[in-house]
Coordinates of C-alpha atoms and ligand atoms in Angstrom, one line a residue:
M7 CA -1.8 29.0 73.8
R8 CA -3.7 26.1 72.8
A9 CA -5.6 25.2 69.6
T10 CA -7.6 22.1 68.7
I11 CA -8.1 20.3 65.5
H12 CA -11.1 17.8 65.4
L13 CA -11.1 15.3 62.2
D14 CA -13.3 12.4 61.3
T15 CA -12.3 10.2 58.6
Q16 CA -15.9 10.0 57.5
H17 CA -15.7 13.7 56.9
H18 CA -13.7 14.5 53.9
A19 CA -13.2 16.3 50.4
G20 CA -12.6 13.2 48.4
P21 CA -9.2 11.7 47.2
V22 CA -5.9 13.8 47.0
D23 CA -5.1 14.2 43.3
R24 CA -1.5 13.9 42.9
R25 CA -1.8 16.4 39.9
I26 CA -2.0 19.4 42.8
F27 CA 1.8 18.8 43.3
G28 CA 2.7 20.1 39.8
G29 CA 5.3 22.4 38.5
F30 CA 5.9 24.9 35.8
L31 CA 8.7 25.4 33.4
E32 CA 8.9 28.3 31.1
H33 CA 11.2 29.7 28.4
L34 CA 12.0 32.6 30.7
G35 CA 15.3 33.9 32.0
R36 CA 17.4 31.2 33.0
A37 CA 14.9 28.5 33.7
V38 CA 15.4 26.5 30.7
Y39 CA 19.0 27.6 29.4
G40 CA 21.4 27.6 32.5
G41 CA 18.7 26.1 34.6
V42 CA 17.3 22.6 33.7
Y43 CA 19.6 22.6 30.4
D44 CA 23.1 23.3 30.4
P45 CA 25.1 21.4 27.6
G46 CA 28.8 21.4 28.0
N47 CA 28.6 21.9 32.0
P48 CA 30.3 19.0 33.5
L49 CA 27.3 18.6 35.7
S50 CA 24.9 18.0 32.9
D51 CA 24.4 14.4 31.1
E52 CA 24.7 13.6 27.6
R53 CA 21.6 15.3 26.7
G54 CA 22.6 18.3 28.4
F55 CA 20.0 18.0 31.4
R56 CA 21.7 19.3 34.7
R57 CA 22.0 16.3 36.7
D58 CA 22.2 18.1 39.9
V59 CA 18.9 19.8 39.1
L60 CA 17.1 16.8 38.5
D61 CA 18.3 15.4 41.7
A62 CA 17.3 18.7 43.4
L63 CA 13.8 18.6 42.0
R64 CA 13.0 14.9 42.3
P65 CA 12.0 15.1 46.4
L66 CA 9.4 17.5 45.2
A67 CA 7.9 14.6 43.5
F68 CA 6.3 16.6 40.7
S69 CA 3.4 14.8 39.3
V70 CA 2.9 17.2 36.3
M71 CA 5.0 20.0 34.7
R72 CA 3.5 22.7 32.8
Y73 CA 5.5 24.1 29.7
P74 CA 6.5 26.2 27.7
G75 CA 4.6 29.1 29.2
G76 CA 3.3 31.4 30.6
N77 CA 3.3 34.4 28.6
F78 CA 5.8 33.0 26.2
V79 CA 3.6 30.4 24.7
S80 CA 1.3 33.2 23.5
A81 CA 3.9 34.1 20.6
Y82 CA 5.7 30.9 20.3
D83 CA 5.7 28.8 17.2
W84 CA 6.2 25.0 18.6
T85 CA 7.6 24.1 15.3
D86 CA 10.8 26.3 15.9
G87 CA 11.8 23.9 18.5
I88 CA 11.9 20.5 16.9
G89 CA 14.2 18.8 14.4
P90 CA 18.0 19.0 13.9
R91 CA 19.4 21.7 16.4
E92 CA 21.4 23.6 13.9
A93 CA 18.4 24.4 11.7
R94 CA 16.3 25.7 14.6
P95 CA 15.9 29.6 14.3
R96 CA 16.8 32.3 16.8
R97 CA 13.8 34.2 17.6
P98 CA 13.1 37.5 19.4
D99 CA 10.6 36.7 22.4
F100 CA 7.7 39.0 22.7
A101 CA 6.8 38.2 26.1
W102 CA 10.2 38.5 27.9
K103 CA 12.4 40.7 25.4
S104 CA 14.9 37.8 25.2
V105 CA 16.4 36.0 22.6
E106 CA 15.0 32.3 22.0
T107 CA 17.4 29.9 20.6
N108 CA 15.0 26.9 20.5
Q109 CA 18.1 24.5 21.4
F110 CA 15.4 23.0 23.8
G111 CA 11.7 22.4 22.4
T112 CA 9.1 20.0 22.9
D113 CA 11.0 16.7 22.3
E114 CA 14.0 17.8 24.7
F115 CA 11.0 18.8 27.2
L116 CA 9.3 15.5 27.0
A117 CA 12.7 13.8 27.5
W118 CA 13.5 15.9 30.5
C119 CA 9.9 15.2 32.1
R120 CA 10.6 11.4 32.0
A121 CA 14.0 11.9 33.4
L122 CA 12.1 13.7 36.3
G123 CA 9.1 11.2 36.4
A124 CA 6.8 14.0 36.0
A125 CA 3.7 13.9 33.3
P126 CA 3.9 16.8 31.0
M127 CA 1.2 19.3 30.8
L128 CA 1.7 21.3 27.4
A129 CA 0.1 24.7 26.4
V130 CA -0.8 25.5 23.0
N131 CA -0.4 29.1 21.8
L132 CA -3.8 30.6 21.3
G133 CA -2.6 33.9 21.1
T134 CA -0.8 34.5 17.9
G135 CA -1.5 30.8 17.0
T136 CA -4.5 29.0 16.0
P137 CA -6.6 25.8 17.0
A138 CA -5.6 24.2 13.9
R139 CA -2.0 24.6 14.7
A140 CA -2.6 23.7 18.4
A141 CA -4.0 20.3 16.6
H142 CA -1.0 19.8 14.7
L143 CA 1.0 19.8 18.1
L144 CA -1.3 17.1 19.6
E145 CA -0.6 15.2 16.3
Y146 CA 3.1 15.5 16.7
C147 CA 2.8 14.4 20.4
N148 CA 0.2 11.8 20.8
L149 CA -0.8 10.3 17.2
P150 CA 0.5 7.0 15.9
A151 CA 3.1 7.4 12.9
G152 CA 1.2 7.4 9.6
T153 CA 0.1 11.2 9.3
S154 CA 2.2 14.4 8.7
W155 CA 3.2 15.6 12.0
A156 CA 3.2 12.4 13.5
D157 CA 5.9 11.2 10.9
R158 CA 7.8 14.2 11.8
R159 CA 8.1 13.3 15.4
A160 CA 9.2 9.7 14.3
A161 CA 11.7 11.3 11.8
N162 CA 13.1 13.1 14.7
G163 CA 13.8 10.0 16.6
H164 CA 10.6 9.3 18.7
P165 CA 8.7 6.5 16.9
E166 CA 6.2 6.1 19.5
P167 CA 3.7 8.6 20.3
Y168 CA 4.3 10.5 23.7
G169 CA 0.7 10.2 25.0
V170 CA 0.4 13.8 26.6
A171 CA -2.7 13.8 28.8
L172 CA -3.2 17.5 29.9
W173 CA -3.3 20.4 27.7
C174 CA -3.5 24.2 28.6
L175 CA -5.7 26.1 25.8
G176 CA -3.3 29.2 26.0
N177 CA -2.3 31.4 28.9
E178 CA -3.9 34.3 30.7
M179 CA -5.8 35.3 27.6
D180 CA -7.8 38.0 29.8
G181 CA -4.5 40.0 30.1
P182 CA -3.7 43.0 28.0
W183 CA 0.0 42.0 28.2
Q184 CA -0.7 38.7 26.7
A185 CA 0.0 38.3 22.8
G186 CA -3.3 37.9 21.1
H187 CA -5.3 39.1 24.2
A188 CA -8.9 39.0 23.1
P189 CA -12.3 39.5 24.7
A190 CA -13.6 36.4 26.7
E191 CA -16.4 35.7 23.9
V192 CA -13.6 35.6 21.3
Y193 CA -11.2 33.4 23.4
G194 CA -13.9 31.4 24.5
R195 CA -14.9 30.3 20.9
Q196 CA -11.2 29.6 20.1
A197 CA -10.8 27.8 23.3
R198 CA -13.7 25.7 22.3
M199 CA -12.5 25.0 18.8
A200 CA -9.0 24.1 19.8
S201 CA -10.4 21.6 22.3
A202 CA -12.8 20.0 20.3
L203 CA -10.1 19.5 17.4
M204 CA -7.6 18.3 19.9
K205 CA -10.0 15.7 21.5
G206 CA -11.5 14.7 18.1
L207 CA -7.8 13.5 17.4
D208 CA -7.2 12.1 20.8
P209 CA -10.3 11.8 23.1
T210 CA -8.2 10.5 26.0
I211 CA -6.7 14.1 26.7
Q212 CA -8.0 16.7 29.2
T213 CA -8.1 20.4 28.7
V214 CA -7.7 23.6 30.5
A215 CA -9.2 26.8 29.5
C216 CA -7.8 30.2 30.5
G217 CA -9.6 31.6 33.5
S218 CA -8.6 35.1 35.3
S219 CA -5.1 35.5 35.5
G220 CA -5.9 37.0 39.0
R221 CA -8.4 38.1 41.3
G222 CA -7.2 41.8 40.8
M223 CA -8.5 41.9 37.3
G224 CA -11.7 44.0 36.5
S225 CA -13.0 41.0 34.7
Y226 CA -12.3 38.4 37.4
L227 CA -15.0 35.7 37.4
E228 CA -17.0 37.6 34.5
W229 CA -14.4 36.5 32.2
D230 CA -14.2 33.0 33.5
R231 CA -18.2 32.7 33.6
T232 CA -18.3 33.9 29.8
V233 CA -15.5 31.4 28.6
L234 CA -17.2 28.7 30.7
E235 CA -20.5 29.1 29.1
I236 CA -19.2 29.0 25.8
A237 CA -16.7 26.1 26.2
W238 CA -18.1 24.2 29.0
D239 CA -19.1 20.9 27.0
T240 CA -15.3 20.4 25.6
V241 CA -13.1 21.4 28.5
D242 CA -12.4 19.5 31.8
F243 CA -10.7 22.6 33.8
I244 CA -10.9 26.5 34.1
S245 CA -7.3 27.8 35.4
A246 CA -6.7 30.2 38.2
H247 CA -3.5 32.1 38.8
R248 CA -2.2 34.0 42.1
Y249 CA 1.1 35.3 43.1
S250 CA 1.3 36.5 46.8
G251 CA 3.5 39.5 48.1
N252 CA 4.3 41.3 51.4
W253 CA 3.8 44.3 49.3
G254 CA 3.6 46.8 52.4
G255 CA 5.8 45.1 54.6
D256 CA 2.8 44.0 56.7
S257 CA 3.8 40.4 57.7
A258 CA 0.6 39.8 60.0
S259 CA -1.5 40.0 56.8
Y260 CA 0.8 38.5 54.7
L261 CA 0.9 35.5 56.8
A262 CA -2.8 35.1 56.6
E263 CA -2.4 34.7 53.0
G264 CA -4.6 31.6 53.4
V265 CA -7.8 33.5 53.9
E266 CA -7.2 35.1 50.5
I267 CA -6.6 31.8 48.9
D268 CA -9.6 30.0 50.6
R269 CA -11.7 32.9 49.3
I270 CA -10.7 32.4 45.6
L271 CA -11.3 28.6 46.0
A272 CA -14.9 29.6 47.2
D273 CA -15.3 31.9 44.3
Y274 CA -14.5 29.2 41.8
A275 CA -16.8 26.7 43.5
G276 CA -19.6 28.9 43.4
L277 CA -19.0 29.9 39.7
L278 CA -18.6 26.4 38.5
A279 CA -21.9 25.3 40.2
Y280 CA -23.7 28.2 39.0
V281 CA -22.6 27.5 35.4
R282 CA -23.3 23.9 35.8
G283 CA -26.6 24.6 37.2
V284 CA -27.4 27.3 34.3
K285 CA -26.4 24.6 31.7
K286 CA -28.3 21.8 33.6
S287 CA -25.2 20.1 33.0
A288 CA -24.3 16.4 34.6
K289 CA -20.7 17.2 33.8
R290 CA -18.1 18.5 36.1
V291 CA -15.6 21.0 35.3
Y292 CA -12.8 21.4 37.9
L293 CA -10.1 23.9 38.8
S294 CA -6.6 23.9 37.6
F295 CA -4.5 26.3 39.8
D296 CA -1.9 26.2 37.4
E297 CA 0.3 29.1 38.5
W298 CA 0.8 30.0 42.1
N299 CA 3.7 31.3 44.5
V300 CA 5.1 34.3 46.0
W301 CA 6.5 37.0 43.6
Y302 CA 6.8 40.6 44.5
R303 CA 10.4 41.5 44.7
A304 CA 11.9 40.5 41.2
R305 CA 9.4 41.9 39.1
G306 CA 10.0 43.3 35.2
D307 CA 9.8 41.4 32.1
D308 CA 13.1 43.2 30.1
G309 CA 15.4 40.7 29.1
N310 CA 17.3 43.5 27.1
W311 CA 17.2 40.9 24.0
A312 CA 19.9 38.9 25.8
E313 CA 19.9 35.0 25.7
A314 CA 18.9 33.5 29.0
P315 CA 18.9 36.7 30.8
P316 CA 18.7 36.6 34.7
L317 CA 15.0 37.3 35.2
L318 CA 12.5 37.1 38.1
E319 CA 15.3 35.5 40.4
E320 CA 13.3 36.0 43.6
V321 CA 15.0 35.2 46.9
Y322 CA 12.6 33.5 49.5
N323 CA 12.4 33.9 53.2
L324 CA 10.5 31.8 55.9
E325 CA 7.5 33.9 55.7
D326 CA 7.4 33.0 52.1
A327 CA 7.7 29.4 52.6
L328 CA 4.9 29.6 55.3
V329 CA 2.5 31.3 52.5
C330 CA 3.5 28.6 49.9
A331 CA 2.4 25.9 52.4
Q332 CA -0.9 27.7 52.9
Y333 CA -1.6 27.3 49.2
L334 CA -1.1 23.5 49.3
M335 CA -3.1 23.3 52.4
A336 CA -6.1 25.1 50.9
F337 CA -5.8 22.9 47.6
L338 CA -6.0 19.7 50.1
R339 CA -9.1 21.1 51.9
R340 CA -10.9 21.8 48.5
A341 CA -9.8 18.4 47.2
D342 CA -13.3 18.2 45.5
L343 CA -12.6 21.4 43.4
V344 CA -8.8 21.6 42.9
K345 CA -7.6 18.7 40.8
V346 CA -4.4 20.3 39.1
A347 CA -2.1 22.7 40.5
C348 CA 1.5 24.1 39.5
L349 CA 4.1 25.9 41.5
A350 CA 5.4 28.6 39.2
Q351 CA 8.2 28.0 38.6
V352 CA 10.8 25.5 39.4
V353 CA 14.2 26.7 38.4
N354 CA 15.8 30.1 38.7
V355 CA 12.6 31.8 37.9
I356 CA 10.5 32.5 40.9
A357 CA 11.8 28.9 41.9
P358 CA 12.5 26.8 44.7
V359 CA 15.7 25.8 43.2
L360 CA 18.6 28.3 41.9
T361 CA 21.6 27.3 39.9
R362 CA 25.2 28.5 39.4
P363 CA 27.2 26.9 36.9
D364 CA 28.7 25.1 39.8
G365 CA 25.8 23.7 41.9
V366 CA 22.3 24.3 43.1
L367 CA 20.7 26.3 45.9
L368 CA 17.4 25.1 47.6
Q369 CA 15.4 27.9 48.7
T370 CA 13.2 28.2 51.8
I371 CA 9.7 27.6 49.7
Y372 CA 11.3 24.2 48.6
W373 CA 10.8 22.8 52.0
P374 CA 6.9 22.9 52.4
F375 CA 6.3 21.7 49.0
A376 CA 8.7 18.6 49.7
L377 CA 7.2 17.8 52.9
I378 CA 3.6 18.0 52.1
A379 CA 4.1 16.4 48.6
A380 CA 5.9 13.4 50.4
S381 CA 2.9 12.9 53.0
A382 CA -0.4 13.9 51.8
R383 CA -1.9 10.6 50.8
G384 CA -5.3 8.9 50.5
I385 CA -8.3 11.3 51.4
A386 CA -8.1 15.2 52.3
L387 CA -10.0 15.4 55.5
A388 CA -12.2 18.5 56.7
P389 CA -10.5 19.8 59.7
A390 CA -12.5 21.8 62.3
I391 CA -10.0 24.2 63.9
T392 CA -10.4 26.3 66.9
A393 CA -7.7 28.6 67.6
P394 CA -6.8 31.9 69.1
T395 CA -7.0 34.7 66.7
Y396 CA -4.7 37.7 65.8
T397 CA -5.6 41.1 64.2
T398 CA -4.7 42.0 60.7
A399 CA -4.8 45.2 58.9
H400 CA -6.1 43.4 55.7
Y401 CA -8.4 40.6 56.9
G402 CA -9.4 41.6 60.4
E403 CA -9.2 38.9 62.8
V404 CA -8.0 35.8 61.4
P405 CA -7.2 32.2 63.1
A406 CA -3.4 32.0 64.1
L407 CA -3.4 28.4 62.9
D408 CA -4.1 26.9 59.4
A409 CA -4.3 23.2 59.0
A410 CA -5.0 20.5 56.4
A411 CA -4.9 16.6 57.1
T412 CA -5.0 13.5 55.0
Y413 CA -6.0 10.0 55.9
D414 CA -4.3 7.0 53.7
A415 CA -6.4 3.9 54.8
E416 CA -4.1 1.6 53.2
A417 CA -1.1 2.6 55.0
G418 CA -3.0 3.3 58.2
T419 CA -1.6 6.8 58.6
L420 CA -2.7 10.4 59.1
A421 CA -0.6 13.3 57.9
L422 CA -1.2 16.8 59.3
F423 CA 0.1 19.9 58.0
L424 CA 0.3 23.2 60.2
V425 CA 1.1 26.7 59.8
N426 CA 1.1 28.8 62.9
R427 CA 0.9 32.5 61.6
D428 CA 1.4 34.3 64.7
R429 CA 4.2 34.9 67.0
A430 CA 3.2 33.1 70.1
A431 CA 3.9 29.4 70.2
L432 CA 0.7 27.0 70.0
T433 CA 0.1 23.7 71.7
V434 CA -2.3 22.0 69.3
E435 CA -4.7 19.1 70.3
I436 CA -5.7 16.6 67.5
A437 CA -8.6 14.4 67.8
V438 CA -9.8 12.1 65.2
A439 CA -13.5 11.0 66.1
D440 CA -13.4 7.6 64.5
A441 CA -10.2 6.6 65.3
A442 CA -7.2 6.6 67.9
L443 CA -3.7 7.6 66.9
G444 CA -0.6 5.4 67.6
A445 CA 3.2 6.2 66.9
V446 CA 4.2 9.4 65.7
L447 CA 6.2 8.6 62.6
H448 CA 7.7 11.8 61.8
A449 CA 7.5 15.4 62.9
D450 CA 9.4 18.0 60.5
L451 CA 9.3 21.5 61.5
L452 CA 10.4 24.6 59.5
T453 CA 10.8 27.9 61.6
G454 CA 13.5 30.6 62.6
E455 CA 13.5 34.3 61.8
P456 CA 10.7 35.3 59.5
H457 CA 12.9 37.1 57.2
A458 CA 15.8 34.5 57.1
A459 CA 16.7 33.0 53.7
N460 CA 19.0 30.6 52.1
T461 CA 21.9 32.3 50.1
W462 CA 24.8 31.1 48.4
E463 CA 26.8 32.4 51.4
A464 CA 24.5 30.9 53.8
P465 CA 22.7 27.9 52.1
R466 CA 21.5 26.2 55.2
A467 CA 19.8 29.1 57.1
V468 CA 16.4 27.6 57.1
L469 CA 16.2 24.0 57.0
P470 CA 13.5 21.5 58.5
S471 CA 14.6 20.1 61.9
P472 CA 12.8 17.6 64.0
G473 CA 9.5 18.9 65.7
R474 CA 7.7 18.3 69.0
A475 CA 4.7 15.7 68.5
E476 CA 3.6 12.9 70.9
V477 CA 0.6 10.9 71.1
V478 CA -1.4 10.9 74.4
D479 CA -4.6 8.9 74.8
G480 CA -4.9 8.3 71.1
R481 CA -4.8 11.9 70.3
L482 CA -1.9 13.8 69.1
R483 CA -0.3 16.9 70.5
V484 CA 2.0 19.1 68.7
T485 CA 3.9 22.0 69.5
A486 CA 3.8 24.6 66.6
P487 CA 6.4 27.4 67.7
G488 CA 5.7 31.1 66.5
T489 CA 5.9 31.5 62.7
S490 CA 6.3 27.9 61.7
F491 CA 5.3 25.0 59.4
M492 CA 5.0 21.6 60.6
A493 CA 4.4 18.4 58.6
V494 CA 3.4 15.5 60.9
R495 CA 2.4 11.8 60.3
A496 CA 1.3 9.3 62.8
K497 CA 0.0 5.8 62.6
V498 CA -3.7 5.2 62.8
R499 CA -4.2 2.6 65.8
T500 CA -7.9 2.0 65.6
A501 CA -8.8 1.7 62.0
P502 CA -12.4 3.1 61.2
A503 CA -14.9 0.8 60.0
G504 CA -15.6 0.8 56.3
R505 CA -15.0 3.5 53.9
S506 CA -17.3 6.3 53.1
A507 CA -18.5 8.1 49.9
I508 CA -17.4 11.9 49.3
V509 CA -19.4 13.7 51.7
S510 CA -18.1 17.4 51.6
P511 CA -20.9 19.9 51.5
A512 CA -19.6 21.4 47.9
D513 CA -19.8 17.9 46.4
A514 CA -23.2 17.0 48.0
A515 CA -24.4 20.6 46.4
S516 CA -23.2 19.7 43.0
A517 CA -24.1 16.1 42.8
P518 CA -25.5 15.1 39.3
T519 CA -28.9 15.6 38.9
A520 CA -31.2 12.9 37.0
Ligands
AHR24 O1 5.3 32.9 35.8 C1 5.6 34.1 35.3 C2 4.5 34.7 34.5 O2 3.5 35.0 35.3 C3 3.9 33.9 33.3 O3 4.6 33.7 32.3 C4 2.5 34.3 33.3 O4 1.3 33.4 32.8 C5 2.2 34.9 34.5 O5 1.8 36.5 34.5

């Protein structure tokens, strides 16, 4: 079976924002305690940070890390987690019915982010919390010493402000499960007030208003429209969340998950253009897809009031990895819209990395993230894909091939990401209209038995291996086996003349008006 991809370096969706390679760490299950933080374990450093976990996460090149929740944040008092550890209170956690010891809090998280090399993305509590308390946290983190909360930070051993740039205004406030869930109008006013207060103290920050917690919500997009109409002038992003699953055991439909992700992105592009138009605003608000992953097996939220109970410890197979690849590929194609995205989550809880006291396990979903984050650079091209289709119960006929590509003018390289959703192998011909390709730098392939998983007993069941890619007459020819993901990078031999402006149709449609 054959497929073709036509690219043109002048036809693109703008620069790849590295913040789409974000992660998410929540006080949930064994994510923090026994995950990233494990004092006394010989594998941990003097701060209690698991060194092997940091080493495992570094190749994922997380640009940002969202914290401390999630549902957890909506009943969290951040002041419980600062100051001398022995004085910190043990609290029942409303969201996950667990006991929170508060031994890991804001200062520990910010130190951990530095150790990882990721920028923090802090969420404030707009459930049981108030805009004023959110502004106190901003003061604690970002203001120079000289006022009460900034002085507390200095007294806690951190004289210099942290300069946290990205802030989430609550979490999933449309969800009835959320502590402090409120109608969109009420939340929208809270978000506007919190954002204005926080930006009043530090105008350099960017804020994210809560959008719908999923496309299945009855108020999907209506919630978002209401919040955006109220808070538009004070926020920079609206959030989207999605968890995918092969609920019915229908792998053909599940592997076409990218169709649904594209649809959600199109929904938000339309909504943001609509609100901007109604408001006759020159401002742009972008999408922060700050929770995405596969999550359908290890559901349930009852920690039985234990400390760090094992919750949401999903085991991932190859199919799940191909779905994760499709999220990142969809974000790349809509680089004009998606500027922040967070894999939910990073350790133990619906995570690419699992821990035991004596080591770590890399799950299948680790690999597409690592391979795409390593190679996606420069501008995100708009691929024109011609491929055979296959039939799904959910979406009807869908293309067997999903693809994204980036072009790095400085390095003179093209990166290509492919998912073959179907079982038959595809020979994919890739042509760049205004450039000829040179040497293939690498071709990494993830494939195998669709339900194969990495386990403690068989940790190397699903690993990348070298794939087949060659350049023929300036074009790339890639063999994509059935049910596979590939990441290929090639040298661009004939550099295109000059650089273009952003020309994606979405951007042109929403260019500033006079
Ligand atoms: O990531 C797990 C949970 O999923 C988060 O706490 C919540 O925001 C979402 O519903």
